[in-house]
Amino acid sequence: MRPSQPGSGAVIPSRRTALTLMATLPLAASPVAALAQTETTTPAPDTLRLFRNLLTRMGVAVALNGGPARTFIIDTGAERSAVSRELAQTLGLPPGPDVMVHGVTAAEATPTVRVEAVEVGRRRFPGLEMPVFPRQALGADGLLGLDLLSRFRLVLDVQAGRALLARPGEGVSIGVAGEIGARRQADVVVSGRRGPSGQLILARVVVDGVETSAFIDSGAQYSIGNLGLMRAARIAAATDPDRPTRMEGIVGGAVAVQTGGARDLKIAGRALGPTPLLFADLHAFHILNLMDEPALLLGGDVLTRFGHVILDYGRGRVAFGGLMRRS
């Protein structure tokens, strides 16, 4: 979906098509430590089928409390997993404590519900408190965030239409290739440092010759740079700065965005060529302390140009492989 044409301040209509839910900070103690102790694991890596009807976002089947499988977005930009208000009501999930959610444009106290068990493939995660948002805002029945994903090697095997969750030491194959633990000739590997919300902030990303700090947000449809990147790379706005498009966030508020394009986006030396981008000083960049340097959110539009992307949170690195030809 494209942003609507700018008028007296046009609004991007879907709040999840352009960006993702960002960090959530609990008002009470975080349940993540307890979750890590009680998670039920399986000895083999788990394979999940990717849904292809979500534009460039990636969804998998998730079941709550033993109920029927629903579509949840794989969202590496969200610190915690979330559920739609409609699904919470259908399942009669009891309320939990409010949490402070840092979204695209603002921060806001948000209600949660208590979930006895989240089942993703053969993996079962008990005892979560999940923020609740309208389904229209999420664009799906829920989100899988870093509270669940960051303890795995997350493989987004776009070409094969599957995602894989693997623990360190678990062998996982991609297509007919070898295991993901070994670097393959077709892959480029980028090291990352942990951001305050658990995201991997990558180096070796270059936009029109400008070294750029980047992080992967698989829940975002579009890639978005901050205004510092736009200035440093001397990218001209395709929209009238005096009549900006506005982007709405899940938790309210809006931010002005400019559209433009990089002549060449490079990841670890691999050239992706001309790449459309949005530009805005998002609250997300404030959260990750990236306002004082050129920064880029890598969304699904860039991720799906690769055959696979491997986010290895344990080793703090990301592998990009199998760059696919553009039609």
mmCIF file with all atom_site columns, C-alpha atoms in Angstrom, residues 106-315:
data_model
loop_
_atom_site.group_PDB
_atom_site.id
_atom_site.type_symbol
_atom_site.label_atom_id
_atom_site.label_alt_id
_atom_site.label_comp_id
_atom_site.label_asym_id
_atom_site.label_entity_id
_atom_site.label_seq_id
_atom_site.pdbx_PDB_ins_code
_atom_site.Cartn_x
_atom_site.Cartn_y
_atom_site.Cartn_z
_atom_site.occupancy
_atom_site.B_iso_or_equiv
_atom_site.pdbx_formal_charge
_atom_site.auth_seq_id
_atom_site.auth_comp_id
_atom_site.auth_asym_id
_atom_site.auth_atom_id
_atom_site.pdbx_PDB_model_num
ATOM 1   C CA . ALA A 1 106 ? 4.203  8.613   21.006 1.00 0.00 ? 106 ALA A CA 1
ATOM 2   C CA . ALA A 1 107 ? 4.174  6.647   24.253 1.00 0.00 ? 107 ALA A CA 1
ATOM 3   C CA . GLU A 1 108 ? 0.967  5.625   25.965 1.00 0.00 ? 108 GLU A CA 1
ATOM 4   C CA . ALA A 1 109 ? -0.213 3.362   28.808 1.00 0.00 ? 109 ALA A CA 1
ATOM 5   C CA . THR A 1 110 ? -1.839 0.327   27.206 1.00 0.00 ? 110 THR A CA 1
ATOM 6   C CA . PRO A 1 111 ? -3.945 -2.487  28.710 1.00 0.00 ? 111 PRO A CA 1
ATOM 7   C CA . THR A 1 112 ? -2.766 -6.092  28.620 1.00 0.00 ? 112 THR A CA 1
ATOM 8   C CA . VAL A 1 113 ? -4.396 -9.502  28.917 1.00 0.00 ? 113 VAL A CA 1
ATOM 9   C CA . ARG A 1 114 ? -3.065 -12.610 30.604 1.00 0.00 ? 114 ARG A CA 1
ATOM 10  C CA . VAL A 1 115 ? -2.431 -15.578 28.320 1.00 0.00 ? 115 VAL A CA 1
ATOM 11  C CA . GLU A 1 116 ? -1.882 -19.048 29.755 1.00 0.00 ? 116 GLU A CA 1
ATOM 12  C CA . ALA A 1 117 ? -0.041 -20.399 26.719 1.00 0.00 ? 117 ALA A CA 1
ATOM 13  C CA . VAL A 1 118 ? 1.154  -19.227 23.316 1.00 0.00 ? 118 VAL A CA 1
ATOM 14  C CA . GLU A 1 119 ? 1.823  -22.039 20.840 1.00 0.00 ? 119 GLU A CA 1
ATOM 15  C CA . VAL A 1 120 ? 4.032  -21.344 17.831 1.00 0.00 ? 120 VAL A CA 1
ATOM 16  C CA . GLY A 1 121 ? 4.536  -24.517 15.843 1.00 0.00 ? 121 GLY A CA 1
ATOM 17  C CA . ARG A 1 122 ? 5.682  -27.090 18.397 1.00 0.00 ? 122 ARG A CA 1
ATOM 18  C CA . ARG A 1 123 ? 6.966  -24.526 20.861 1.00 0.00 ? 123 ARG A CA 1
ATOM 19  C CA . ARG A 1 124 ? 4.840  -23.550 23.814 1.00 0.00 ? 124 ARG A CA 1
ATOM 20  C CA . PHE A 1 125 ? 5.352  -20.402 25.882 1.00 0.00 ? 125 PHE A CA 1
ATOM 21  C CA . PRO A 1 126 ? 3.318  -20.172 29.106 1.00 0.00 ? 126 PRO A CA 1
ATOM 22  C CA . GLY A 1 127 ? 2.370  -17.233 31.254 1.00 0.00 ? 127 GLY A CA 1
ATOM 23  C CA . LEU A 1 128 ? 2.469  -14.074 29.114 1.00 0.00 ? 128 LEU A CA 1
ATOM 24  C CA . GLU A 1 129 ? 0.947  -10.639 29.612 1.00 0.00 ? 129 GLU A CA 1
ATOM 25  C CA . MET A 1 130 ? 0.279  -9.232  26.144 1.00 0.00 ? 130 MET A CA 1
ATOM 26  C CA . PRO A 1 131 ? -0.578 -5.641  25.182 1.00 0.00 ? 131 PRO A CA 1
ATOM 27  C CA . VAL A 1 132 ? -3.933 -5.279  23.436 1.00 0.00 ? 132 VAL A CA 1
ATOM 28  C CA . PHE A 1 133 ? -4.672 -3.203  20.323 1.00 0.00 ? 133 PHE A CA 1
ATOM 29  C CA . PRO A 1 134 ? -7.550 -3.083  17.824 1.00 0.00 ? 134 PRO A CA 1
ATOM 30  C CA . ARG A 1 135 ? -7.149 -5.592  15.033 1.00 0.00 ? 135 ARG A CA 1
ATOM 31  C CA . GLN A 1 136 ? -7.389 -2.814  12.472 1.00 0.00 ? 136 GLN A CA 1
ATOM 32  C CA . ALA A 1 137 ? -4.314 -1.183  13.996 1.00 0.00 ? 137 ALA A CA 1
ATOM 33  C CA . LEU A 1 138 ? -2.299 -4.420  14.086 1.00 0.00 ? 138 LEU A CA 1
ATOM 34  C CA . GLY A 1 139 ? -3.407 -5.641  10.670 1.00 0.00 ? 139 GLY A CA 1
ATOM 35  C CA . ALA A 1 140 ? -3.617 -9.197  12.045 1.00 0.00 ? 140 ALA A CA 1
ATOM 36  C CA . ASP A 1 141 ? -4.766 -11.154 15.104 1.00 0.00 ? 141 ASP A CA 1
ATOM 37  C CA . GLY A 1 142 ? -1.521 -10.388 16.908 1.00 0.00 ? 142 GLY A CA 1
ATOM 38  C CA . LEU A 1 143 ? 2.232  -9.874  16.828 1.00 0.00 ? 143 LEU A CA 1
ATOM 39  C CA . LEU A 1 144 ? 5.149  -12.111 17.779 1.00 0.00 ? 144 LEU A CA 1
ATOM 40  C CA . GLY A 1 145 ? 7.739  -9.806  19.354 1.00 0.00 ? 145 GLY A CA 1
ATOM 41  C CA . LEU A 1 146 ? 11.272 -10.021 20.667 1.00 0.00 ? 146 LEU A CA 1
ATOM 42  C CA . ASP A 1 147 ? 10.207 -11.461 24.030 1.00 0.00 ? 147 ASP A CA 1
ATOM 43  C CA . LEU A 1 148 ? 9.716  -14.753 22.149 1.00 0.00 ? 148 LEU A CA 1
ATOM 44  C CA . LEU A 1 149 ? 11.884 -14.364 19.059 1.00 0.00 ? 149 LEU A CA 1
ATOM 45  C CA . SER A 1 150 ? 15.156 -13.057 20.474 1.00 0.00 ? 150 SER A CA 1
ATOM 46  C CA . ARG A 1 151 ? 16.123 -16.367 22.160 1.00 0.00 ? 151 ARG A CA 1
ATOM 47  C CA . PHE A 1 152 ? 16.283 -18.116 18.798 1.00 0.00 ? 152 PHE A CA 1
ATOM 48  C CA . ARG A 1 153 ? 17.959 -17.962 15.467 1.00 0.00 ? 153 ARG A CA 1
ATOM 49  C CA . LEU A 1 154 ? 15.070 -16.649 13.437 1.00 0.00 ? 154 LEU A CA 1
ATOM 50  C CA . VAL A 1 155 ? 15.217 -17.686 9.789  1.00 0.00 ? 155 VAL A CA 1
ATOM 51  C CA . LEU A 1 156 ? 12.930 -15.883 7.368  1.00 0.00 ? 156 LEU A CA 1
ATOM 52  C CA . ASP A 1 157 ? 13.143 -18.227 4.394  1.00 0.00 ? 157 ASP A CA 1
ATOM 53  C CA . VAL A 1 158 ? 11.185 -15.989 2.055  1.00 0.00 ? 158 VAL A CA 1
ATOM 54  C CA . GLN A 1 159 ? 11.877 -17.941 -1.105 1.00 0.00 ? 159 GLN A CA 1
ATOM 55  C CA . ALA A 1 160 ? 10.588 -21.213 0.394  1.00 0.00 ? 160 ALA A CA 1
ATOM 56  C CA . GLY A 1 161 ? 7.705  -19.515 2.195  1.00 0.00 ? 161 GLY A CA 1
ATOM 57  C CA . ARG A 1 162 ? 8.641  -20.597 5.708  1.00 0.00 ? 162 ARG A CA 1
ATOM 58  C CA . ALA A 1 163 ? 10.114 -19.324 8.936  1.00 0.00 ? 163 ALA A CA 1
ATOM 59  C CA . LEU A 1 164 ? 12.274 -21.360 11.291 1.00 0.00 ? 164 LEU A CA 1
ATOM 60  C CA . LEU A 1 165 ? 13.021 -21.035 14.988 1.00 0.00 ? 165 LEU A CA 1
ATOM 61  C CA . ALA A 1 166 ? 16.232 -22.713 16.121 1.00 0.00 ? 166 ALA A CA 1
ATOM 62  C CA . ARG A 1 167 ? 18.166 -22.792 19.363 1.00 0.00 ? 167 ARG A CA 1
ATOM 63  C CA . PRO A 1 168 ? 21.976 -22.559 19.308 1.00 0.00 ? 168 PRO A CA 1
ATOM 64  C CA . GLY A 1 169 ? 23.305 -25.945 18.253 1.00 0.00 ? 169 GLY A CA 1
ATOM 65  C CA . GLU A 1 170 ? 20.139 -26.984 16.443 1.00 0.00 ? 170 GLU A CA 1
ATOM 66  C CA . GLY A 1 171 ? 20.775 -27.726 12.790 1.00 0.00 ? 171 GLY A CA 1
ATOM 67  C CA . VAL A 1 172 ? 18.506 -26.023 10.297 1.00 0.00 ? 172 VAL A CA 1
ATOM 68  C CA . SER A 1 173 ? 18.699 -26.287 6.531  1.00 0.00 ? 173 SER A CA 1
ATOM 69  C CA . ILE A 1 174 ? 17.577 -23.702 3.992  1.00 0.00 ? 174 ILE A CA 1
ATOM 70  C CA . GLY A 1 175 ? 16.307 -25.220 0.775  1.00 0.00 ? 175 GLY A CA 1
ATOM 71  C CA . VAL A 1 176 ? 18.948 -27.563 -0.605 1.00 0.00 ? 176 VAL A CA 1
ATOM 72  C CA . ALA A 1 177 ? 21.801 -25.717 1.063  1.00 0.00 ? 177 ALA A CA 1
ATOM 73  C CA . GLY A 1 178 ? 23.724 -26.625 4.180  1.00 0.00 ? 178 GLY A CA 1
ATOM 74  C CA . GLU A 1 179 ? 23.002 -25.692 7.765  1.00 0.00 ? 179 GLU A CA 1
ATOM 75  C CA . ILE A 1 180 ? 22.570 -22.067 8.674  1.00 0.00 ? 180 ILE A CA 1
ATOM 76  C CA . GLY A 1 181 ? 25.351 -22.263 11.274 1.00 0.00 ? 181 GLY A CA 1
ATOM 77  C CA . ALA A 1 182 ? 27.918 -22.251 8.459  1.00 0.00 ? 182 ALA A CA 1
ATOM 78  C CA . ARG A 1 183 ? 28.380 -19.149 6.336  1.00 0.00 ? 183 ARG A CA 1
ATOM 79  C CA . ARG A 1 184 ? 27.537 -19.846 2.731  1.00 0.00 ? 184 ARG A CA 1
ATOM 80  C CA . GLN A 1 185 ? 29.176 -18.144 -0.197 1.00 0.00 ? 185 GLN A CA 1
ATOM 81  C CA . ALA A 1 186 ? 25.921 -16.465 -1.210 1.00 0.00 ? 186 ALA A CA 1
ATOM 82  C CA . ASP A 1 187 ? 25.361 -14.941 2.234  1.00 0.00 ? 187 ASP A CA 1
ATOM 83  C CA . VAL A 1 188 ? 26.654 -11.661 3.584  1.00 0.00 ? 188 VAL A CA 1
ATOM 84  C CA . VAL A 1 189 ? 26.877 -11.416 7.368  1.00 0.00 ? 189 VAL A CA 1
ATOM 85  C CA . VAL A 1 190 ? 26.465 -8.190  9.332  1.00 0.00 ? 190 VAL A CA 1
ATOM 86  C CA . SER A 1 191 ? 27.337 -7.890  13.016 1.00 0.00 ? 191 SER A CA 1
ATOM 87  C CA . GLY A 1 192 ? 25.026 -5.949  15.286 1.00 0.00 ? 192 GLY A CA 1
ATOM 88  C CA . ARG A 1 193 ? 24.923 -4.402  18.722 1.00 0.00 ? 193 ARG A CA 1
ATOM 89  C CA . ARG A 1 194 ? 21.936 -4.761  21.001 1.00 0.00 ? 194 ARG A CA 1
ATOM 90  C CA . GLY A 1 195 ? 19.677 -1.745  21.236 1.00 0.00 ? 195 GLY A CA 1
ATOM 91  C CA . PRO A 1 196 ? 17.855 -0.837  24.462 1.00 0.00 ? 196 PRO A CA 1
ATOM 92  C CA . SER A 1 197 ? 14.790 -2.818  23.346 1.00 0.00 ? 197 SER A CA 1
ATOM 93  C CA . GLY A 1 198 ? 16.679 -5.906  22.161 1.00 0.00 ? 198 GLY A CA 1
ATOM 94  C CA . GLN A 1 199 ? 16.873 -5.077  18.458 1.00 0.00 ? 199 GLN A CA 1
ATOM 95  C CA . LEU A 1 200 ? 20.128 -5.729  16.604 1.00 0.00 ? 200 LEU A CA 1
ATOM 96  C CA . ILE A 1 201 ? 21.495 -2.413  15.327 1.00 0.00 ? 201 ILE A CA 1
ATOM 97  C CA . LEU A 1 202 ? 23.591 -3.161  12.271 1.00 0.00 ? 202 LEU A CA 1
ATOM 98  C CA . ALA A 1 203 ? 26.674 -1.549  10.786 1.00 0.00 ? 203 ALA A CA 1
ATOM 99  C CA . ARG A 1 204 ? 27.905 -2.032  7.185  1.00 0.00 ? 204 ARG A CA 1
ATOM 100 C CA . VAL A 1 205 ? 24.746 -0.511  5.749  1.00 0.00 ? 205 VAL A CA 1
ATOM 101 C CA . VAL A 1 206 ? 25.436 2.282   3.265  1.00 0.00 ? 206 VAL A CA 1
ATOM 102 C CA . VAL A 1 207 ? 22.877 4.606   1.679  1.00 0.00 ? 207 VAL A CA 1
ATOM 103 C CA . ASP A 1 208 ? 24.218 6.599   -1.274 1.00 0.00 ? 208 ASP A CA 1
ATOM 104 C CA . GLY A 1 209 ? 27.711 6.465   0.194  1.00 0.00 ? 209 GLY A CA 1
ATOM 105 C CA . VAL A 1 210 ? 26.630 7.343   3.756  1.00 0.00 ? 210 VAL A CA 1
ATOM 106 C CA . GLU A 1 211 ? 27.434 4.875   6.563  1.00 0.00 ? 211 GLU A CA 1
ATOM 107 C CA . THR A 1 212 ? 24.122 4.170   8.269  1.00 0.00 ? 212 THR A CA 1
ATOM 108 C CA . SER A 1 213 ? 23.012 2.430   11.453 1.00 0.00 ? 213 SER A CA 1
ATOM 109 C CA . ALA A 1 214 ? 20.126 0.118   10.631 1.00 0.00 ? 214 ALA A CA 1
ATOM 110 C CA . PHE A 1 215 ? 17.767 -2.250  12.393 1.00 0.00 ? 215 PHE A CA 1
ATOM 111 C CA . ILE A 1 216 ? 15.392 -4.859  11.006 1.00 0.00 ? 216 ILE A CA 1
ATOM 112 C CA . ASP A 1 217 ? 11.688 -4.407  11.596 1.00 0.00 ? 217 ASP A CA 1
ATOM 113 C CA . SER A 1 218 ? 9.935  -7.333  9.946  1.00 0.00 ? 218 SER A CA 1
ATOM 114 C CA . GLY A 1 219 ? 6.576  -5.942  11.054 1.00 0.00 ? 219 GLY A CA 1
ATOM 115 C CA . ALA A 1 220 ? 6.991  -2.818  8.940  1.00 0.00 ? 220 ALA A CA 1
ATOM 116 C CA . GLN A 1 221 ? 5.934  -2.873  5.329  1.00 0.00 ? 221 GLN A CA 1
ATOM 117 C CA . TYR A 1 222 ? 8.188  0.023   4.282  1.00 0.00 ? 222 TYR A CA 1
ATOM 118 C CA . SER A 1 223 ? 11.777 1.014   5.050  1.00 0.00 ? 223 SER A CA 1
ATOM 119 C CA . ILE A 1 224 ? 12.141 4.406   6.728  1.00 0.00 ? 224 ILE A CA 1
ATOM 120 C CA . GLY A 1 225 ? 15.176 6.603   7.316  1.00 0.00 ? 225 GLY A CA 1
ATOM 121 C CA . ASN A 1 226 ? 15.536 9.478   9.724  1.00 0.00 ? 226 ASN A CA 1
ATOM 122 C CA . LEU A 1 227 ? 15.885 13.033  8.471  1.00 0.00 ? 227 LEU A CA 1
ATOM 123 C CA . GLY A 1 228 ? 19.581 12.964  9.348  1.00 0.00 ? 228 GLY A CA 1
ATOM 124 C CA . LEU A 1 229 ? 20.068 10.232  6.769  1.00 0.00 ? 229 LEU A CA 1
ATOM 125 C CA . MET A 1 230 ? 18.047 12.169  4.214  1.00 0.00 ? 230 MET A CA 1
ATOM 126 C CA . ARG A 1 231 ? 20.283 15.225  4.682  1.00 0.00 ? 231 ARG A CA 1
ATOM 127 C CA . ALA A 1 232 ? 23.562 13.310  4.795  1.00 0.00 ? 232 ALA A CA 1
ATOM 128 C CA . ALA A 1 233 ? 22.754 11.339  1.633  1.00 0.00 ? 233 ALA A CA 1
ATOM 129 C CA . ARG A 1 234 ? 21.371 14.465  -0.069 1.00 0.00 ? 234 ARG A CA 1
ATOM 130 C CA . ILE A 1 235 ? 18.165 12.717  -1.027 1.00 0.00 ? 235 ILE A CA 1
ATOM 131 C CA . ALA A 1 236 ? 15.585 15.069  -2.463 1.00 0.00 ? 236 ALA A CA 1
ATOM 132 C CA . ALA A 1 237 ? 12.025 14.827  -1.200 1.00 0.00 ? 237 ALA A CA 1
ATOM 133 C CA . ALA A 1 238 ? 9.507  13.583  -3.748 1.00 0.00 ? 238 ALA A CA 1
ATOM 134 C CA . THR A 1 239 ? 6.713  15.264  -1.796 1.00 0.00 ? 239 THR A CA 1
ATOM 135 C CA . ASP A 1 240 ? 6.154  18.960  -1.102 1.00 0.00 ? 240 ASP A CA 1
ATOM 136 C CA . PRO A 1 241 ? 7.757  19.714  2.317  1.00 0.00 ? 241 PRO A CA 1
ATOM 137 C CA . ASP A 1 242 ? 5.057  22.330  2.920  1.00 0.00 ? 242 ASP A CA 1
ATOM 138 C CA . ARG A 1 243 ? 2.273  19.781  2.370  1.00 0.00 ? 243 ARG A CA 1
ATOM 139 C CA . PRO A 1 244 ? 3.588  16.651  4.098  1.00 0.00 ? 244 PRO A CA 1
ATOM 140 C CA . THR A 1 245 ? 2.064  13.234  4.308  1.00 0.00 ? 245 THR A CA 1
ATOM 141 C CA . ARG A 1 246 ? 1.315  12.177  7.865  1.00 0.00 ? 246 ARG A CA 1
ATOM 142 C CA . MET A 1 247 ? 1.899  8.751   9.391  1.00 0.00 ? 247 MET A CA 1
ATOM 143 C CA . GLU A 1 248 ? -0.322 7.664   12.265 1.00 0.00 ? 248 GLU A CA 1
ATOM 144 C CA . GLY A 1 249 ? 0.919  5.409   15.030 1.00 0.00 ? 249 GLY A CA 1
ATOM 145 C CA . ILE A 1 250 ? -0.813 2.603   16.897 1.00 0.00 ? 250 ILE A CA 1
ATOM 146 C CA . VAL A 1 251 ? -0.867 4.520   20.181 1.00 0.00 ? 251 VAL A CA 1
ATOM 147 C CA . GLY A 1 252 ? -2.017 7.792   18.640 1.00 0.00 ? 252 GLY A CA 1
ATOM 148 C CA . GLY A 1 253 ? -0.442 10.927  17.304 1.00 0.00 ? 253 GLY A CA 1
ATOM 149 C CA . ALA A 1 254 ? 1.041  11.430  13.852 1.00 0.00 ? 254 ALA A CA 1
ATOM 150 C CA . VAL A 1 255 ? 4.371  12.381  12.309 1.00 0.00 ? 255 VAL A CA 1
ATOM 151 C CA . ALA A 1 256 ? 5.136  14.105  9.011  1.00 0.00 ? 256 ALA A CA 1
ATOM 152 C CA . VAL A 1 257 ? 6.918  11.894  6.475  1.00 0.00 ? 257 VAL A CA 1
ATOM 153 C CA . GLN A 1 258 ? 8.720  12.628  3.235  1.00 0.00 ? 258 GLN A CA 1
ATOM 154 C CA . THR A 1 259 ? 9.067  10.203  0.348  1.00 0.00 ? 259 THR A CA 1
ATOM 155 C CA . GLY A 1 260 ? 12.287 9.822   -1.591 1.00 0.00 ? 260 GLY A CA 1
ATOM 156 C CA . GLY A 1 261 ? 14.647 7.223   -2.911 1.00 0.00 ? 261 GLY A CA 1
ATOM 157 C CA . ALA A 1 262 ? 18.204 6.046   -2.473 1.00 0.00 ? 262 ALA A CA 1
ATOM 158 C CA . ARG A 1 263 ? 20.198 5.654   -5.656 1.00 0.00 ? 263 ARG A CA 1
ATOM 159 C CA . ASP A 1 264 ? 21.978 2.677   -4.117 1.00 0.00 ? 264 ASP A CA 1
ATOM 160 C CA . LEU A 1 265 ? 21.430 0.820   -0.857 1.00 0.00 ? 265 LEU A CA 1
ATOM 161 C CA . LYS A 1 266 ? 24.270 -1.494  0.150  1.00 0.00 ? 266 LYS A CA 1
ATOM 162 C CA . ILE A 1 267 ? 24.250 -4.125  2.878  1.00 0.00 ? 267 ILE A CA 1
ATOM 163 C CA . ALA A 1 268 ? 27.701 -5.515  3.701  1.00 0.00 ? 268 ALA A CA 1
ATOM 164 C CA . GLY A 1 269 ? 28.879 -4.446  0.259  1.00 0.00 ? 269 GLY A CA 1
ATOM 165 C CA . ARG A 1 270 ? 26.016 -6.085  -1.596 1.00 0.00 ? 270 ARG A CA 1
ATOM 166 C CA . ALA A 1 271 ? 24.348 -3.507  -3.822 1.00 0.00 ? 271 ALA A CA 1
ATOM 167 C CA . LEU A 1 272 ? 20.562 -3.498  -3.903 1.00 0.00 ? 272 LEU A CA 1
ATOM 168 C CA . GLY A 1 273 ? 20.367 -0.615  -6.347 1.00 0.00 ? 273 GLY A CA 1
ATOM 169 C CA . PRO A 1 274 ? 17.681 2.098   -6.345 1.00 0.00 ? 274 PRO A CA 1
ATOM 170 C CA . THR A 1 275 ? 15.421 1.747   -3.302 1.00 0.00 ? 275 THR A CA 1
ATOM 171 C CA . PRO A 1 276 ? 12.304 3.801   -2.443 1.00 0.00 ? 276 PRO A CA 1
ATOM 172 C CA . LEU A 1 277 ? 12.329 5.073   1.139  1.00 0.00 ? 277 LEU A CA 1
ATOM 173 C CA . LEU A 1 278 ? 10.223 7.088   3.533  1.00 0.00 ? 278 LEU A CA 1
ATOM 174 C CA . PHE A 1 279 ? 11.860 9.643   5.827  1.00 0.00 ? 279 PHE A CA 1
ATOM 175 C CA . ALA A 1 280 ? 10.733 10.848  9.255  1.00 0.00 ? 280 ALA A CA 1
ATOM 176 C CA . ASP A 1 281 ? 12.143 11.494  12.719 1.00 0.00 ? 281 ASP A CA 1
ATOM 177 C CA . LEU A 1 282 ? 10.194 8.666   14.309 1.00 0.00 ? 282 LEU A CA 1
ATOM 178 C CA . HIS A 1 283 ? 9.813  8.062   18.002 1.00 0.00 ? 283 HIS A CA 1
ATOM 179 C CA . ALA A 1 284 ? 11.419 4.704   17.201 1.00 0.00 ? 284 ALA A CA 1
ATOM 180 C CA . PHE A 1 285 ? 14.728 6.394   16.455 1.00 0.00 ? 285 PHE A CA 1
ATOM 181 C CA . HIS A 1 286 ? 14.532 8.250   19.784 1.00 0.00 ? 286 HIS A CA 1
ATOM 182 C CA . ILE A 1 287 ? 13.991 4.966   21.631 1.00 0.00 ? 287 ILE A CA 1
ATOM 183 C CA . LEU A 1 288 ? 17.036 3.389   19.995 1.00 0.00 ? 288 LEU A CA 1
ATOM 184 C CA . ASN A 1 289 ? 19.246 6.478   20.498 1.00 0.00 ? 289 ASN A CA 1
ATOM 185 C CA . LEU A 1 290 ? 19.662 6.912   16.735 1.00 0.00 ? 290 LEU A CA 1
ATOM 186 C CA . MET A 1 291 ? 18.607 10.516  16.310 1.00 0.00 ? 291 MET A CA 1
ATOM 187 C CA . ASP A 1 292 ? 22.151 11.914  16.203 1.00 0.00 ? 292 ASP A CA 1
ATOM 188 C CA . GLU A 1 293 ? 23.351 9.763   13.303 1.00 0.00 ? 293 GLU A CA 1
ATOM 189 C CA . PRO A 1 294 ? 22.036 8.573   9.932  1.00 0.00 ? 294 PRO A CA 1
ATOM 190 C CA . ALA A 1 295 ? 19.685 5.675   10.673 1.00 0.00 ? 295 ALA A CA 1
ATOM 191 C CA . LEU A 1 296 ? 17.433 3.353   8.747  1.00 0.00 ? 296 LEU A CA 1
ATOM 192 C CA . LEU A 1 297 ? 14.601 1.009   9.634  1.00 0.00 ? 297 LEU A CA 1
ATOM 193 C CA . LEU A 1 298 ? 14.765 -1.970  7.259  1.00 0.00 ? 298 LEU A CA 1
ATOM 194 C CA . GLY A 1 299 ? 11.216 -3.105  6.577  1.00 0.00 ? 299 GLY A CA 1
ATOM 195 C CA . GLY A 1 300 ? 9.648  -5.936  4.670  1.00 0.00 ? 300 GLY A CA 1
ATOM 196 C CA . ASP A 1 301 ? 10.076 -4.234  1.297  1.00 0.00 ? 301 ASP A CA 1
ATOM 197 C CA . VAL A 1 302 ? 13.850 -4.714  1.593  1.00 0.00 ? 302 VAL A CA 1
ATOM 198 C CA . LEU A 1 303 ? 13.796 -8.044  3.455  1.00 0.00 ? 303 LEU A CA 1
ATOM 199 C CA . THR A 1 304 ? 11.703 -9.745  0.780  1.00 0.00 ? 304 THR A CA 1
ATOM 200 C CA . ARG A 1 305 ? 14.310 -8.901  -1.846 1.00 0.00 ? 305 ARG A CA 1
ATOM 201 C CA . PHE A 1 306 ? 16.454 -11.647 -0.308 1.00 0.00 ? 306 PHE A CA 1
ATOM 202 C CA . GLY A 1 307 ? 15.848 -15.370 -0.524 1.00 0.00 ? 307 GLY A CA 1
ATOM 203 C CA . HIS A 1 308 ? 16.387 -15.603 3.217  1.00 0.00 ? 308 HIS A CA 1
ATOM 204 C CA . VAL A 1 309 ? 17.362 -13.482 6.213  1.00 0.00 ? 309 VAL A CA 1
ATOM 205 C CA . ILE A 1 310 ? 18.770 -15.043 9.404  1.00 0.00 ? 310 ILE A CA 1
ATOM 206 C CA . LEU A 1 311 ? 18.617 -13.059 12.648 1.00 0.00 ? 311 LEU A CA 1
ATOM 207 C CA . ASP A 1 312 ? 20.968 -14.732 15.113 1.00 0.00 ? 312 ASP A CA 1
ATOM 208 C CA . TYR A 1 313 ? 20.283 -12.880 18.347 1.00 0.00 ? 313 TYR A CA 1
ATOM 209 C CA . GLY A 1 314 ? 22.613 -15.093 20.377 1.00 0.00 ? 314 GLY A CA 1
ATOM 210 C CA . ARG A 1 315 ? 25.631 -14.248 18.228 1.00 0.00 ? 315 ARG A CA 1
#
